[in-house]
PDB file of C-alpha atoms in Angstrom:
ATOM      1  CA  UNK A  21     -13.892  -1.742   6.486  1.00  0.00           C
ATOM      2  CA  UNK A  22     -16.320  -4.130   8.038  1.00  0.00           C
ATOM      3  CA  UNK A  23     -14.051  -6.125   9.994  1.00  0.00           C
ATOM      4  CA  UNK A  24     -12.967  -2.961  11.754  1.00  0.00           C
ATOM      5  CA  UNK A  25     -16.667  -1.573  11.840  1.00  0.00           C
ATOM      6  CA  UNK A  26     -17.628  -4.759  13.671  1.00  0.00           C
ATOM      7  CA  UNK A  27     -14.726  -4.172  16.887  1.00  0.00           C
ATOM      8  CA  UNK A  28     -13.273  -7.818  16.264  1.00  0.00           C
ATOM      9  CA  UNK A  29      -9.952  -6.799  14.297  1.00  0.00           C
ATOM     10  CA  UNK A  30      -8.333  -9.595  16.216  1.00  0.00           C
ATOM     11  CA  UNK A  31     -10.617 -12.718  15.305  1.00  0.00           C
ATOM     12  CA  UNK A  32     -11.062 -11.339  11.856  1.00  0.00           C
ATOM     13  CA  UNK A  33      -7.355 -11.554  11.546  1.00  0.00           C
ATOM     14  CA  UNK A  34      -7.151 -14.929  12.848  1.00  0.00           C
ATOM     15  CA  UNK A  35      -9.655 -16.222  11.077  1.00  0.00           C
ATOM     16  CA  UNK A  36      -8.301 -14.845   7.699  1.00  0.00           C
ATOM     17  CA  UNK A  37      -4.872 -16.225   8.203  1.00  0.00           C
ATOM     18  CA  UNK A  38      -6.022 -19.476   9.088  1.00  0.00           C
ATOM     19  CA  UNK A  39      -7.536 -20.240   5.968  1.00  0.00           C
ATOM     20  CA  UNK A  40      -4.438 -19.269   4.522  1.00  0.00           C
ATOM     21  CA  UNK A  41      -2.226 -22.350   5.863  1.00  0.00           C
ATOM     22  CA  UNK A  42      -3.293 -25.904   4.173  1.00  0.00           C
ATOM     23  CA  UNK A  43      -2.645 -28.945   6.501  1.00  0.00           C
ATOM     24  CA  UNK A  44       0.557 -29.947   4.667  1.00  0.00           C
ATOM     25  CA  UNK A  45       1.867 -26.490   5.344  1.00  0.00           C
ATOM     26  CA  UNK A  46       1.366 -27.163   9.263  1.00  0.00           C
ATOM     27  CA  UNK A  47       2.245 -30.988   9.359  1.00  0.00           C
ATOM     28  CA  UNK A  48      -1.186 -32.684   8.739  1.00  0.00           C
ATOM     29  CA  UNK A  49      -2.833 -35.071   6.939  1.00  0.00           C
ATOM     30  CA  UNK A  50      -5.395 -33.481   4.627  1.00  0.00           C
ATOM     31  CA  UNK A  51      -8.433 -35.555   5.277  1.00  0.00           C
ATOM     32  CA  UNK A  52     -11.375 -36.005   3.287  1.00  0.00           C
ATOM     33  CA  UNK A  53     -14.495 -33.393   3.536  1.00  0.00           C
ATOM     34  CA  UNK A  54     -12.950 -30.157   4.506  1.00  0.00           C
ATOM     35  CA  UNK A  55     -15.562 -27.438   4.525  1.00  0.00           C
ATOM     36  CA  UNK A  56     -12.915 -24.637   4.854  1.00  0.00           C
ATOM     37  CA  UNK A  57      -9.923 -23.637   3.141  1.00  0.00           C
ATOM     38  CA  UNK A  58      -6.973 -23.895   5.162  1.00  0.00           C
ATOM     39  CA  UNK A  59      -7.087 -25.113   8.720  1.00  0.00           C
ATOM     40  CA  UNK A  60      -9.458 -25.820  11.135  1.00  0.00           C
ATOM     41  CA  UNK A  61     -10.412 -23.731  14.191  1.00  0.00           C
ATOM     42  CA  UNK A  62      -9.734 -27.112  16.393  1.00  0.00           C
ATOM     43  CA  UNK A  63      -6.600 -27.836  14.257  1.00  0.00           C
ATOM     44  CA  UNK A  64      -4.955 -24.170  15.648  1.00  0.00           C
ATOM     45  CA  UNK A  65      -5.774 -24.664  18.928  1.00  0.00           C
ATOM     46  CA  UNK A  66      -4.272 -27.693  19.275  1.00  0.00           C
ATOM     47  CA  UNK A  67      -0.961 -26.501  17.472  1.00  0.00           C
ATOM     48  CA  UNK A  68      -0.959 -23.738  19.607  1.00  0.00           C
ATOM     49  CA  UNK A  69      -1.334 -25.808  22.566  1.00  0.00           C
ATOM     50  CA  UNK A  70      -4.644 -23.590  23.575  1.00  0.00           C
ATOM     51  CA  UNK A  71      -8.205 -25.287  24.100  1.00  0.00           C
ATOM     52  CA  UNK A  72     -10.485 -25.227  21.153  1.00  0.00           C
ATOM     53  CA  UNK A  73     -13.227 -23.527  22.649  1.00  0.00           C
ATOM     54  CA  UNK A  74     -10.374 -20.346  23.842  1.00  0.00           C
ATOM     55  CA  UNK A  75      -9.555 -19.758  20.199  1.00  0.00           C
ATOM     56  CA  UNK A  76     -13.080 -19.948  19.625  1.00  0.00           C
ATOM     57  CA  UNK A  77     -13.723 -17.244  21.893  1.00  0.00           C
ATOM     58  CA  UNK A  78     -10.771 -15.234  20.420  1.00  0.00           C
ATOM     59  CA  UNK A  79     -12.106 -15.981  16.813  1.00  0.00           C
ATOM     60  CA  UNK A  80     -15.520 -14.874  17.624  1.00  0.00           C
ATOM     61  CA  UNK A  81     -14.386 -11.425  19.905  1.00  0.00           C
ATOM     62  CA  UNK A  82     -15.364 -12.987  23.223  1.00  0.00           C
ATOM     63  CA  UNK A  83     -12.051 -12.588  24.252  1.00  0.00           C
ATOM     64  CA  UNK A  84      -9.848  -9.738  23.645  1.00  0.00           C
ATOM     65  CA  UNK A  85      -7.211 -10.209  25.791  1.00  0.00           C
ATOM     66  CA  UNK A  86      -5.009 -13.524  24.971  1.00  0.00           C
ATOM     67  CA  UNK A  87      -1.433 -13.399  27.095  1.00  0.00           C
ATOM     68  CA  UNK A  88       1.725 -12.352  24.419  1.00  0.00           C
ATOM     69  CA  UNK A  89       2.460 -16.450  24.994  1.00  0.00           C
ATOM     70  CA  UNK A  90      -1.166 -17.578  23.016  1.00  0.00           C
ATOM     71  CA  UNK A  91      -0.459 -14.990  20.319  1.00  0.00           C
ATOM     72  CA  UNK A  92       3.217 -15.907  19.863  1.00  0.00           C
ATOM     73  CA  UNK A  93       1.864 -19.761  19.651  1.00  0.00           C
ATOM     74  CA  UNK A  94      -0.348 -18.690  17.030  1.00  0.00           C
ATOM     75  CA  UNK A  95       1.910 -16.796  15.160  1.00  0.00           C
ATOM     76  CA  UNK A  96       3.927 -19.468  14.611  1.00  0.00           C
ATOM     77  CA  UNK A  97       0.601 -21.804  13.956  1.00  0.00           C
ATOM     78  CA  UNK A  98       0.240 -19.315  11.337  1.00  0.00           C
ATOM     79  CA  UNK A  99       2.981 -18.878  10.021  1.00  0.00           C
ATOM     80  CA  UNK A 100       3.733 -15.277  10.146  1.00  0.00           C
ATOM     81  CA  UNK A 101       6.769 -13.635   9.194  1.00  0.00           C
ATOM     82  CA  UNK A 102       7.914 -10.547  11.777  1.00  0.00           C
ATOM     83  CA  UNK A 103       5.999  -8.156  10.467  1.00  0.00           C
ATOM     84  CA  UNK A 104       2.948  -9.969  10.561  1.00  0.00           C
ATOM     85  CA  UNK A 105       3.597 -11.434  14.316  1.00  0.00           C
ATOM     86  CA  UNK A 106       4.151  -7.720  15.122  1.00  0.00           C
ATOM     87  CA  UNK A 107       0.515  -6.615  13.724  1.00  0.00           C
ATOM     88  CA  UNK A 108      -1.088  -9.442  15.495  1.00  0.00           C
ATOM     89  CA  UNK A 109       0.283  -8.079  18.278  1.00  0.00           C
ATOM     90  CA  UNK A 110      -0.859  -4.781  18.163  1.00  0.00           C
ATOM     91  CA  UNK A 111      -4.024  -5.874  17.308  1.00  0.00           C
ATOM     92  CA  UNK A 112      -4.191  -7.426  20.997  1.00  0.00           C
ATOM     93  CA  UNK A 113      -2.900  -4.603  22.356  1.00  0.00           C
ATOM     94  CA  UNK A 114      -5.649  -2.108  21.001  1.00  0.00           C
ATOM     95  CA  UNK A 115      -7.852  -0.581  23.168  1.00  0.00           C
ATOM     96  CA  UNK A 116     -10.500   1.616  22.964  1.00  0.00           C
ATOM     97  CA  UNK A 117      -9.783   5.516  22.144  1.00  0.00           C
ATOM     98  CA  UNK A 118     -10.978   9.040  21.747  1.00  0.00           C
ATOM     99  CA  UNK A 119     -11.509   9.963  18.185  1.00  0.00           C
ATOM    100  CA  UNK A 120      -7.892  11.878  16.939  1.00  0.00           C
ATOM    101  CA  UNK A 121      -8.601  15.171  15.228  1.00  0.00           C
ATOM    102  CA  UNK A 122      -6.543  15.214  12.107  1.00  0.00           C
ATOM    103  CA  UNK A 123      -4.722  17.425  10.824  1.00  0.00           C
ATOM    104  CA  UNK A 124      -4.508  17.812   6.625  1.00  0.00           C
ATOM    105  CA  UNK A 125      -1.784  16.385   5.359  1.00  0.00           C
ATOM    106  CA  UNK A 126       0.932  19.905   4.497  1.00  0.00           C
ATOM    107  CA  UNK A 127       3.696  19.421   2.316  1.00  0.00           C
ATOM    108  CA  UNK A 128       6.175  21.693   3.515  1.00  0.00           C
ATOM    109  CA  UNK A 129       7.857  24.411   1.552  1.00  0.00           C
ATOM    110  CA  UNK A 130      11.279  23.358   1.685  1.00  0.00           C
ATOM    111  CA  UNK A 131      10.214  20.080   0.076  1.00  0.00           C
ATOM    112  CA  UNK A 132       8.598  22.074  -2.785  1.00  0.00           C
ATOM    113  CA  UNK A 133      11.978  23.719  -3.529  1.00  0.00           C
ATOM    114  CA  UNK A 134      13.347  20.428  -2.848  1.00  0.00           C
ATOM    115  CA  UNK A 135      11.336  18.486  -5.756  1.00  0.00           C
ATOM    116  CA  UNK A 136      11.896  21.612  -7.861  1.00  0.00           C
ATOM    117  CA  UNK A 137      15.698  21.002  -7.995  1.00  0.00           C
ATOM    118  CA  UNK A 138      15.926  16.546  -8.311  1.00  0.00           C
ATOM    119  CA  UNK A 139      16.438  15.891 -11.833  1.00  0.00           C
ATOM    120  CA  UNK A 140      15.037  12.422 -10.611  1.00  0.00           C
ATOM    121  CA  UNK A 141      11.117  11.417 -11.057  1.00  0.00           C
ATOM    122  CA  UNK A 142      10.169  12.990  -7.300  1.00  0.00           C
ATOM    123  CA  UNK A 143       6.853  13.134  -5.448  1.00  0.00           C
ATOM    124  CA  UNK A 144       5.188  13.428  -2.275  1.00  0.00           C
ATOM    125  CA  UNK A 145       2.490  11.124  -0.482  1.00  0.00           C
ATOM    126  CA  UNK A 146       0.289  10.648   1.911  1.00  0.00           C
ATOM    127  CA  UNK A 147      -0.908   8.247   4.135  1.00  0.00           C
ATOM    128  CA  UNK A 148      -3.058   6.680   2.055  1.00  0.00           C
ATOM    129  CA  UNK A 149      -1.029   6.893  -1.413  1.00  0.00           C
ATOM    130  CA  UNK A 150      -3.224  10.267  -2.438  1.00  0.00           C
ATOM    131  CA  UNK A 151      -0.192  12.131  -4.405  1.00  0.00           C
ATOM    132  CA  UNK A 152       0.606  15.843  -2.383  1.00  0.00           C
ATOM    133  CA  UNK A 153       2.759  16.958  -4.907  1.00  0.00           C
ATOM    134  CA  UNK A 154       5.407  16.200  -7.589  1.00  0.00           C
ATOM    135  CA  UNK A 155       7.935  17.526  -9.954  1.00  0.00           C
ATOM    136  CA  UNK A 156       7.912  17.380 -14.181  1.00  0.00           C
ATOM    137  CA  UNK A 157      10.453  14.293 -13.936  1.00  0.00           C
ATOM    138  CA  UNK A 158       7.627  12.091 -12.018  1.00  0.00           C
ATOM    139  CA  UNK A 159       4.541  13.422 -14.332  1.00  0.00           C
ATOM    140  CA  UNK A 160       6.987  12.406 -17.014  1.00  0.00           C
ATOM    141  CA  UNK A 161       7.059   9.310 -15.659  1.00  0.00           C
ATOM    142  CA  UNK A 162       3.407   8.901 -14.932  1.00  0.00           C
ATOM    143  CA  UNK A 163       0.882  11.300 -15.388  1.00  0.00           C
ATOM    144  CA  UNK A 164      -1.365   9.411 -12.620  1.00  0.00           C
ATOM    145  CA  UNK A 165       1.965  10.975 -10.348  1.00  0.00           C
ATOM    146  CA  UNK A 166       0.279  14.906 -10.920  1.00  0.00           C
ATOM    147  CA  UNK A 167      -1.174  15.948  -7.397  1.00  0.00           C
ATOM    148  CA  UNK A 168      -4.845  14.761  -6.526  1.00  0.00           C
ATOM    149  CA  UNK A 169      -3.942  11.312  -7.965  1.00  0.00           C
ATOM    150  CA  UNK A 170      -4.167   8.195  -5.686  1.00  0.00           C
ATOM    151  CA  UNK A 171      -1.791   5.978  -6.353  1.00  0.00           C
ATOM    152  CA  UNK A 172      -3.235   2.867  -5.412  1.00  0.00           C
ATOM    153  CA  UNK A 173      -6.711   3.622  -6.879  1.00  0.00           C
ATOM    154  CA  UNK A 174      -4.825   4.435 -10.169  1.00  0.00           C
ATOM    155  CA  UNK A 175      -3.158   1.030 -10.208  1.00  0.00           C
ATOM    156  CA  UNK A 176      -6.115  -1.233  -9.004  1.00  0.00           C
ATOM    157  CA  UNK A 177      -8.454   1.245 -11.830  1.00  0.00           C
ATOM    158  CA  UNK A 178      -6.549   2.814 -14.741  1.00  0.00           C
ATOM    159  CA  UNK A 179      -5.748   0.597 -17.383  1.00  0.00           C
ATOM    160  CA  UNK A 180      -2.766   2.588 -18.209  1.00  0.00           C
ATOM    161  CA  UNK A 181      -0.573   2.144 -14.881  1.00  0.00           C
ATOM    162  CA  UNK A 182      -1.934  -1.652 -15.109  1.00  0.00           C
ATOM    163  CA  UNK A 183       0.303  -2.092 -18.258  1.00  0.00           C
ATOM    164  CA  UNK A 184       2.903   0.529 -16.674  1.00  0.00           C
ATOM    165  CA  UNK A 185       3.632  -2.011 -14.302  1.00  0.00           C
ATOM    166  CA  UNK A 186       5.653  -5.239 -15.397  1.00  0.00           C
ATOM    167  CA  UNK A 187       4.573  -7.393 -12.576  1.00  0.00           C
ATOM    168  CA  UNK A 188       1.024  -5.543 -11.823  1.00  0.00           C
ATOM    169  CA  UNK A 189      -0.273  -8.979  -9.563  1.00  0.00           C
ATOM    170  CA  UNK A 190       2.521  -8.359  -7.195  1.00  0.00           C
ATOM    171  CA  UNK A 191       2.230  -4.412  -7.317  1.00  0.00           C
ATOM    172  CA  UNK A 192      -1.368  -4.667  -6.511  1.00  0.00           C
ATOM    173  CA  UNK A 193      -0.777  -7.120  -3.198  1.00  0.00           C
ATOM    174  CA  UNK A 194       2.370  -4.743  -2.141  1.00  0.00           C
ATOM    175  CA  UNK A 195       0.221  -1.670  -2.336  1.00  0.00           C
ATOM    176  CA  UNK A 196      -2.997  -3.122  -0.700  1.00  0.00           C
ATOM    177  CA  UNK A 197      -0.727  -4.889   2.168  1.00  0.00           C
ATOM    178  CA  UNK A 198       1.276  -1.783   2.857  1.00  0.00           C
ATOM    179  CA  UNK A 199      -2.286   0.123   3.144  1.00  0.00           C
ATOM    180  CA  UNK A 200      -3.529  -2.372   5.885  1.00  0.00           C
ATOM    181  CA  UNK A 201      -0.121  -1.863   7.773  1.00  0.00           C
ATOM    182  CA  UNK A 202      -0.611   1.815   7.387  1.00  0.00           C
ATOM    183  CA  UNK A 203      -4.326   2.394   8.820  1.00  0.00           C
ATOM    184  CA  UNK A 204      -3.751   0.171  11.761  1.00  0.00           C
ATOM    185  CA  UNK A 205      -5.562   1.305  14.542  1.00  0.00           C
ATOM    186  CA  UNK A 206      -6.382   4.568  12.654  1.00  0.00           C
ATOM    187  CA  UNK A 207      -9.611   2.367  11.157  1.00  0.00           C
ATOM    188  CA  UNK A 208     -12.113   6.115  11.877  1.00  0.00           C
ATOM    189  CA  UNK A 209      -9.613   7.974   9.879  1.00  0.00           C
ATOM    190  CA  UNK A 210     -12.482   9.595   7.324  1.00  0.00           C
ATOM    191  CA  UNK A 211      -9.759   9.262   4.533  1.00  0.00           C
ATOM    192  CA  UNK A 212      -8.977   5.263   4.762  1.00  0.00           C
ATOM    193  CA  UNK A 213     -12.693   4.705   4.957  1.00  0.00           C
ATOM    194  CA  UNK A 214     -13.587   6.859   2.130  1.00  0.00           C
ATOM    195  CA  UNK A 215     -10.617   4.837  -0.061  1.00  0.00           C
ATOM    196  CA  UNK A 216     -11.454   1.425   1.125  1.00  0.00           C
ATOM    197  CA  UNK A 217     -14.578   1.978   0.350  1.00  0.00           C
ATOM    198  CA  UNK A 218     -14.434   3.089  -3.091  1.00  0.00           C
ATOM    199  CA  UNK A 219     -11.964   0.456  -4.242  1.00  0.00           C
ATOM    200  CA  UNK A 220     -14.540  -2.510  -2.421  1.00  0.00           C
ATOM    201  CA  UNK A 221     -17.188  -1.512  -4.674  1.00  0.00           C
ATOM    202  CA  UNK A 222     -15.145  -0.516  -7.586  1.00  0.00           C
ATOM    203  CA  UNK A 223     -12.137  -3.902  -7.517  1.00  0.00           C
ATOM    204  CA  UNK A 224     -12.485  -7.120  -7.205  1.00  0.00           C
ATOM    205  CA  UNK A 225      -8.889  -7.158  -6.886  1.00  0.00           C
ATOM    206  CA  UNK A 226      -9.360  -5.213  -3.943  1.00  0.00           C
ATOM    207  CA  UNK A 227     -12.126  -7.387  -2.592  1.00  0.00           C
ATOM    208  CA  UNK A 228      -9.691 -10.693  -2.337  1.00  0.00           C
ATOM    209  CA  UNK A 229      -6.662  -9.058  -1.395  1.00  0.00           C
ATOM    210  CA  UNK A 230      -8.136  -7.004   1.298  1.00  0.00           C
ATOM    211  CA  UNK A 231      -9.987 -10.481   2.538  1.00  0.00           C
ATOM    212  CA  UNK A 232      -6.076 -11.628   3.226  1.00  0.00           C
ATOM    213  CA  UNK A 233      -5.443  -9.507   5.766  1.00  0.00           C
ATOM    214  CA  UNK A 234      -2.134  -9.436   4.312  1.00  0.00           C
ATOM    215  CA  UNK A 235       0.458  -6.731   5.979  1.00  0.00           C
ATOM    216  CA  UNK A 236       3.623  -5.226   4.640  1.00  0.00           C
ATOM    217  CA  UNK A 237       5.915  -2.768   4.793  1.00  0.00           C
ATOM    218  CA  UNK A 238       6.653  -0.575   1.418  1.00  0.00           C
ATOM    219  CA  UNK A 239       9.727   1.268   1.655  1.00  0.00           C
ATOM    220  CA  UNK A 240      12.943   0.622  -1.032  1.00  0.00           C
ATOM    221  CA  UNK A 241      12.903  -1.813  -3.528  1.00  0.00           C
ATOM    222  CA  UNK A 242      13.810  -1.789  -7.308  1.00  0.00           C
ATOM    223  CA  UNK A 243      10.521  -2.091 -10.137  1.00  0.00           C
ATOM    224  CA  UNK A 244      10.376  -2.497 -13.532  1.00  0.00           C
ATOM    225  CA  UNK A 245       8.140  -0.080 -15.474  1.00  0.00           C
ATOM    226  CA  UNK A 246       6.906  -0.014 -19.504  1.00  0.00           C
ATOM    227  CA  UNK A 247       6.949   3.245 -20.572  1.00  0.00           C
ATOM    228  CA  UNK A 248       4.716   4.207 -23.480  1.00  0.00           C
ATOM    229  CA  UNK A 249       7.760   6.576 -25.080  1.00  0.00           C
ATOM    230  CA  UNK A 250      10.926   5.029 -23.643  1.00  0.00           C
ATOM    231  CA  UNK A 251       9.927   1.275 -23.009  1.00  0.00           C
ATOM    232  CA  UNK A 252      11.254  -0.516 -20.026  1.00  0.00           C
ATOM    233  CA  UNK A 253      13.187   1.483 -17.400  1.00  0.00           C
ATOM    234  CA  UNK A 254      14.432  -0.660 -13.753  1.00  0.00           C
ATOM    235  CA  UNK A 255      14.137   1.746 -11.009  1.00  0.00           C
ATOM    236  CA  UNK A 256      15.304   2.096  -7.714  1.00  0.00           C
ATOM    237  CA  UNK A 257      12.887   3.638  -4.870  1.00  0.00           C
ATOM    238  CA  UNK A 258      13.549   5.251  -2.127  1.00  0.00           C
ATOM    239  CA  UNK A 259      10.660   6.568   0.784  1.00  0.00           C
ATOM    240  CA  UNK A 260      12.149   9.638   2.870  1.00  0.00           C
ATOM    241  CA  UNK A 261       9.710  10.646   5.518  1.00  0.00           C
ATOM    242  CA  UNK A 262       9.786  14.287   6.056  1.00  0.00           C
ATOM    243  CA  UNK A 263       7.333  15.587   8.888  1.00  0.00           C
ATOM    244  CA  UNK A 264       3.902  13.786   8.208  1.00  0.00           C
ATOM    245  CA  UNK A 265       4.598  13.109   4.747  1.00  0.00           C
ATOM    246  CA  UNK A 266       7.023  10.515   2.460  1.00  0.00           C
ATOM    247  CA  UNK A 267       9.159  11.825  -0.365  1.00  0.00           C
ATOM    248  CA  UNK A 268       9.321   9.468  -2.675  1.00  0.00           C
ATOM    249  CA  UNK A 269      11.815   9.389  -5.267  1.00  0.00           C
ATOM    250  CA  UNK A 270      12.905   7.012  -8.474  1.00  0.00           C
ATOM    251  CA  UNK A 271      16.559   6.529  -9.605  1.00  0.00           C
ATOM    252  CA  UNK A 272      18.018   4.001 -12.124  1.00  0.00           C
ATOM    253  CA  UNK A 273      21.714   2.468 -11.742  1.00  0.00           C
ATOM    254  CA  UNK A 274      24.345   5.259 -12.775  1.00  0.00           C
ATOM    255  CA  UNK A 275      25.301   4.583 -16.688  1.00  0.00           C
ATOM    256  CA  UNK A 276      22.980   2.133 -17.055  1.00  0.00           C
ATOM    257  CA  UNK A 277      20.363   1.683 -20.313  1.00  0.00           C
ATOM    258  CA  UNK A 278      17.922   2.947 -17.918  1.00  0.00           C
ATOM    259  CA  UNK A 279      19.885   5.931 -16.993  1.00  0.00           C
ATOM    260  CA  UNK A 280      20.145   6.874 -20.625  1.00  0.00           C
ATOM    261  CA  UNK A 281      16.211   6.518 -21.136  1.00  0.00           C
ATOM    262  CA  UNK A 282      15.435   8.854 -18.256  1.00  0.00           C
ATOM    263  CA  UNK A 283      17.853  11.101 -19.328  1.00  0.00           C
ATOM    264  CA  UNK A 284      16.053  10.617 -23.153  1.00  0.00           C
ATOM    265  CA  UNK A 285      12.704  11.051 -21.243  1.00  0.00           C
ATOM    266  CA  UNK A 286      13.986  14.464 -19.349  1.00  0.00           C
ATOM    267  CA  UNK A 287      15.121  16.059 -22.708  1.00  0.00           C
ATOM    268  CA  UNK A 288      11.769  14.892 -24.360  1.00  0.00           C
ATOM    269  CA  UNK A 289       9.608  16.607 -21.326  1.00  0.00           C
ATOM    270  CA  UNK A 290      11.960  19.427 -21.323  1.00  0.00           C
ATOM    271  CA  UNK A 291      11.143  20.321 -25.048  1.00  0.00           C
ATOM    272  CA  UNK A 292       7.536  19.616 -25.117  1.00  0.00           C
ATOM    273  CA  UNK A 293       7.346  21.962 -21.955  1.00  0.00           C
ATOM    274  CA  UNK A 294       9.228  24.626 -23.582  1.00  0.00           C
ATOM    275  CA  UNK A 295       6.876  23.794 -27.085  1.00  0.00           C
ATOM    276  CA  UNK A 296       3.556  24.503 -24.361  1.00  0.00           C
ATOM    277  CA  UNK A 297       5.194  27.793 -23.310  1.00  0.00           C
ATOM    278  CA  UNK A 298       5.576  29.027 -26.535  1.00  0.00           C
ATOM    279  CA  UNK A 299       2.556  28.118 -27.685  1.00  0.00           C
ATOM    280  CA  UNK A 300       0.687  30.328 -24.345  1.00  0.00           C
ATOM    281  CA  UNK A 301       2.916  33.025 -25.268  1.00  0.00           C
ATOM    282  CA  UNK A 302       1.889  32.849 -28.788  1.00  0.00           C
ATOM    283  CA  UNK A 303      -1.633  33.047 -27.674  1.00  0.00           C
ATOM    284  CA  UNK A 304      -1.352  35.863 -25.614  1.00  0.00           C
ATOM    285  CA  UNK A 305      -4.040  38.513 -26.902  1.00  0.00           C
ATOM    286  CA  UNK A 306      -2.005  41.338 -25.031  1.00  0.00           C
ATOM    287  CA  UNK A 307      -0.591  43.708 -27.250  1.00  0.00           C
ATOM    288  CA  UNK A 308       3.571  43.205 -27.944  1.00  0.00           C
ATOM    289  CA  UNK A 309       5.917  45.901 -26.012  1.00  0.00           C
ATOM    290  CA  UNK A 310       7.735  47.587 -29.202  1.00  0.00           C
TER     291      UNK A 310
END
């Protein structure tokens, strides 16, 4: 996470936003011999109704403390939708703190009996899409859903979930997004840096879309997924927090084709679990009770 490494989460965040609005997007004539995608540092400022040489201050980390006015005025410069106008505010509002002890991430035990009893595809996550735990419905649904998977580093790196996923581009900028969003502040959290890490060296993927700066919330939505054994299935999702942790669980539309190919896929991971306990049992060198 260099940007955050460097202290200047704000300009880095300007800066990557601006070169994400082309001067027909804001209202301007192109012009010949741009150097930069996007717009100009001179060009925002005088949108924003700010001097050039302020926003290059706030670019450049010189100044850290713009009034809510400036960074409303560049929001809409921008061209941020809420979410995004809220991060850039936070970003100004960020000071300096104590390093947080953290705690691990616990899954609690009611939530264990809980994904023991949803006939649903059910798991738990973390903060940084590392799976805590899950129930036979999800693995049935994706073995990269079995506990000490990371969800984000299976899509970006397994070829499998890549063709699991019917629109993988917009998967992949959902997922990164709603990681940014997540971390923050929390930019020393051992875990984020560890993850962001990894994927920077190991995705170029990762490399561009992190470069956005792009922020989102995942919560609900609907997907479409290719099973290898039951094909397509549209799924609802659902995110429950529960203490530190989010339940996350999968549902199709009652009666619908994709009900009746869960329900296929249940039966199908109900028998071949059954088949594997037989088979231990089978195995079992201890001598039979008469």
């Amino acid at each position: 996470m260099k940007d955050e490494e460097s202290g200047n989460r704000l300009g880095s965040y300007l800066r990557a936003r601006r070169e994400l609005v082309s001067p027909a997007q804001a209202g301007l004539p192109p012009g010949g011999n741009r150097r930069v995608p996007g717009l100009r540092r001179e060009e925002v400022a005088l949108l924003a109704g700010i001097s050039p040489d302020y926003y290059l201050r706030l670019e450049r980390g010189r100044d850290k403390n713009p009034s809510p006015q400036v960074l409303e005025s560049l929001a809409r410069v921008l061209q941020l939708d809420d979410i995004e106008r809220t991060y850039l505010l936070g970003l100004a509002a960020a000071r300096p703190r104590a390093p947080r002890r953290k705690r691990p991430e616990h899954v609690p035990a009611r939530v264990h009996e809980l994904l023991a009893h949803l006939q649903i595809p059910a798991f738990v996550e973390g903060r940084a899409f590392d799976v805590l735990a899950s129930n036979p419905m999800a693995v049935a649904l994706s073995p990269r859903l079995r506990p000490g998977q990371n969800r984000l580093r299976s899509l970006l790196l397994d070829p499998e979930e890549q063709t699991f996923h019917q629109d993988w581009t917009k998967a992949t900028a959902d997922f990164i997004a709603a990681l940014r969003t997540t971390i923050g502040d929390d930019t020393d959290n051992p875990r984020f840096v560890e993850l962001v890490g990894e994927l920077a060296l190991s995705s170029q993927r990762f490399r561009i879309l992190w470069a956005r700066h792009d922020v989102r919330s995942l919560d609900g939505g609907t997907t479409t997924v290719h099973h290898p054994v039951v094909g397509e299935l549209r799924l609802h999702r659902d995110k429950l927090p529960i203490d530190d942790v989010i339940l996350v669980v999968y549902y199709p539309d009652k009666d619908s084709d994709s009900d009746e190919k869960l329900r296929l896929l249940a039966a199908l991971s109900h028998t071949e679990s059954a088949g594997t306990a037989r088979g231990r049992r089978a195995d079992d060198p201890r001598p039979k009770t008469p």
